[in-house]
Amino acid sequence: PNAIDGTDAADAPATGTPEPGGLDPAFVVELVRVLGREVGLAGGDVMEVAPELGDPAAARRTVAVAARYLRETIAATLGIDAG
């Protein structure tokens, strides 16, 4: 999965292509979990994180969302709960 650039700009503004009205991070996390449980994942990545494009607070929000997505993707790939 790679949804950081599809994530709502309010939650992930420091990306190459911010998406006003985009995906809610909770939805993306649940989607990753469902895909891992019901389909199976072999891996994933997060691209388009660009902290230099925002102020420090925007950069921290974006990096935190990206890290959450990666943590959930790794857990789903391993078949465990990221909690």
Short mmCIF file of C-alpha atoms in Angstrom, two decimals:
data_model
loop_
_atom_site.label_atom_id
_atom_site.label_comp_id
_atom_site.label_asym_id
_atom_site.label_seq_id
_atom_site.Cartn_x
_atom_site.Cartn_y
_atom_site.Cartn_z
CA PRO A 1 0.00 0.00 0.00
CA ASN A 2 1.07 3.55 -0.67
CA ALA A 3 -1.52 6.04 0.46
CA ILE A 4 0.43 8.93 1.98
CA ASP A 5 -0.15 11.11 -1.07
CA GLY A 6 -3.85 10.14 -1.04
CA THR A 7 -4.19 10.97 2.65
CA ASP A 8 -6.09 14.11 3.54
CA ALA A 9 -3.82 17.14 3.40
CA ALA A 10 -4.83 18.07 6.96
CA ASP A 11 -3.21 14.85 8.21
CA ALA A 12 -0.29 14.60 5.78
CA PRO A 13 0.48 18.03 4.31
CA ALA A 14 4.20 17.47 3.68
CA THR A 15 3.87 15.29 0.62
CA GLY A 16 4.59 15.88 -3.04
CA THR A 17 0.88 15.86 -3.89
CA PRO A 18 -1.28 16.89 -0.90
CA GLU A 19 -4.90 15.76 -1.29
CA PRO A 20 -7.51 18.09 0.21
CA GLY A 21 -10.46 15.94 1.26
CA GLY A 22 -8.34 12.80 0.88
CA LEU A 23 -8.32 9.54 2.79
CA ASP A 24 -8.59 9.48 6.57
CA PRO A 25 -5.59 7.75 8.20
CA ALA A 26 -7.89 5.50 10.28
CA PHE A 27 -9.50 4.27 7.05
CA VAL A 28 -6.11 3.53 5.49
CA VAL A 29 -4.96 1.65 8.60
CA GLU A 30 -8.13 -0.46 8.61
CA LEU A 31 -7.75 -1.11 4.89
CA VAL A 32 -4.20 -2.37 5.40
CA ARG A 33 -5.39 -4.60 8.24
CA VAL A 34 -8.23 -6.06 6.16
CA LEU A 35 -5.94 -6.65 3.19
CA GLY A 36 -3.43 -8.40 5.42
CA ARG A 37 -6.10 -10.56 7.03
CA GLU A 38 -8.24 -11.40 4.01
CA VAL A 39 -5.94 -11.17 1.01
CA GLY A 40 -2.41 -11.30 2.36
CA LEU A 41 0.37 -8.82 1.83
CA ALA A 42 3.88 -9.53 0.64
CA GLY A 43 5.15 -6.04 1.48
CA GLY A 44 4.52 -2.38 0.98
CA ASP A 45 6.10 1.03 0.88
CA VAL A 46 5.39 4.67 1.49
CA MET A 47 6.59 7.23 -1.02
CA GLU A 48 6.04 10.93 -1.53
CA VAL A 49 6.88 11.91 2.07
CA ALA A 50 8.57 15.27 1.69
CA PRO A 51 9.12 16.92 5.08
CA GLU A 52 11.05 19.77 3.50
CA LEU A 53 7.80 20.94 1.83
CA GLY A 54 6.16 21.97 5.07
CA ASP A 55 6.77 23.73 8.32
CA PRO A 56 8.16 21.56 11.13
CA ALA A 57 4.71 20.75 12.56
CA ALA A 58 3.41 19.69 9.13
CA ALA A 59 6.52 17.60 8.57
CA ARG A 60 6.09 15.84 11.94
CA ARG A 61 2.41 15.07 11.21
CA THR A 62 3.23 13.65 7.80
CA VAL A 63 6.15 11.54 9.04
CA ALA A 64 4.02 10.23 11.93
CA VAL A 65 1.25 9.14 9.54
CA ALA A 66 3.80 7.55 7.19
CA ALA A 67 5.40 5.68 10.11
CA ARG A 68 1.98 4.45 11.23
CA TYR A 69 1.23 3.20 7.71
CA LEU A 70 4.57 1.40 7.58
CA ARG A 71 4.10 -0.16 11.03
CA GLU A 72 0.64 -1.42 10.04
CA THR A 73 1.91 -2.73 6.70
CA ILE A 74 4.76 -4.64 8.34
CA ALA A 75 2.37 -6.10 10.93
CA ALA A 76 -0.16 -7.08 8.24
CA THR A 77 2.60 -8.70 6.20
CA LEU A 78 3.68 -10.72 9.24
CA GLY A 79 0.10 -11.52 10.22
CA ILE A 80 0.33 -9.81 13.62
CA ASP A 81 -1.57 -6.98 15.32
CA ALA A 82 0.36 -3.70 15.35
CA GLY A 83 -1.83 -2.58 18.26
#
